[in-house]
């Protein structure tokens, strides 16, 4: 994607994205599953709310939608090729 007035550049990933086309995930398990399924991490930052600090991960809305549907249906599992306990 190219730069426009609607795009931002992540200071952590260097990726250019439009916040309107992205989703922000704060649930740690959901983040982990999205990453395990090789979804593109557009941005990551921390946010403070009510004295708590959250790690916010930003993913593409369209790319993540099929996984979101599985997440909502509680059917999104670890990919088969990932061993439990493998932290790489």
Coordinates of C-alpha atoms in Angstrom, one line a residue:
X1 CA 0.0 0.0 0.0
X2 CA 1.1 3.6 -0.6
X3 CA 1.2 6.5 1.8
X4 CA -1.9 8.7 1.9
X5 CA -3.3 11.0 4.5
X6 CA -5.2 8.1 6.0
X7 CA -2.2 5.8 6.5
X8 CA 0.2 5.4 9.4
X9 CA 3.7 3.9 9.6
X10 CA 4.2 1.5 12.5
X11 CA 7.2 2.5 14.5
X12 CA 7.7 -1.1 15.6
X13 CA 7.1 -3.1 12.4
X14 CA 7.7 -0.4 9.8
X15 CA 4.6 -1.4 8.0
X16 CA 2.3 1.1 6.3
X17 CA -1.4 0.6 7.0
X18 CA -4.7 2.3 7.1
X19 CA -6.3 2.1 10.6
X20 CA -9.8 2.0 9.0
X21 CA -8.8 -1.3 7.3
X22 CA -7.4 -2.8 10.5
X23 CA -8.5 -4.3 13.8
X24 CA -6.9 -4.0 17.2
X25 CA -6.7 -7.1 19.3
X26 CA -5.9 -7.1 23.1
X27 CA -6.9 -10.6 24.0
X28 CA -3.6 -12.4 24.6
X29 CA -4.8 -15.8 23.4
X30 CA -6.4 -14.4 20.3
X31 CA -3.2 -12.5 19.5
X32 CA -1.2 -15.7 19.9
X33 CA -3.5 -17.7 17.7
X34 CA -3.5 -15.0 15.0
X35 CA 0.3 -15.0 15.1
X36 CA 0.5 -18.8 15.0
X37 CA -1.7 -18.8 11.9
X38 CA 0.8 -16.4 10.3
X39 CA -1.5 -13.4 10.1
X40 CA 0.4 -10.2 9.2
X41 CA 1.2 -8.2 12.3
X42 CA 0.8 -4.6 11.1
X43 CA 1.6 -2.9 14.4
X44 CA 2.1 -3.5 18.1
X45 CA 2.0 -0.9 20.9
X46 CA 0.8 -0.6 24.5
X47 CA -2.2 1.3 25.8
X48 CA -3.1 2.3 29.3
X49 CA -6.7 2.2 30.4
X50 CA -8.1 2.3 34.0
X51 CA -4.5 1.9 35.4
X52 CA -3.9 -1.3 33.4
X53 CA -1.5 -1.6 30.5
X54 CA -2.6 -3.6 27.5
X55 CA -0.5 -4.9 24.6
X56 CA -2.4 -4.0 21.4
X57 CA -1.7 -5.9 18.2
X58 CA -3.0 -4.6 14.9
X59 CA -4.0 -6.9 12.1
X60 CA -5.6 -6.4 8.6
X61 CA -9.4 -6.5 8.8
X62 CA -9.9 -8.5 5.6
X63 CA -7.0 -11.0 6.2
X64 CA -8.1 -11.7 9.8
X65 CA -11.8 -12.0 9.2
X66 CA -12.0 -15.8 8.5
X67 CA -10.0 -16.3 11.7
X68 CA -12.2 -13.9 13.6
X69 CA -15.2 -16.0 12.6
X70 CA -13.5 -19.1 13.9
X71 CA -12.5 -17.3 17.1
X72 CA -16.1 -16.2 17.7
X73 CA -17.3 -19.8 17.1
X74 CA -14.6 -21.1 19.5
X75 CA -13.1 -23.3 16.7
X76 CA -9.8 -21.4 16.2
X77 CA -7.1 -23.8 17.4
X78 CA -3.4 -24.0 17.2
X79 CA -2.2 -24.9 13.7
X80 CA -1.3 -28.6 13.4
X81 CA 2.3 -27.9 12.6
X82 CA 3.0 -26.2 15.9
X83 CA 4.1 -28.2 18.8
X84 CA 2.7 -27.2 22.2
X85 CA 5.5 -25.6 24.2
X86 CA 7.4 -24.5 21.1
X87 CA 8.0 -20.8 21.7
X88 CA 9.9 -20.0 18.5

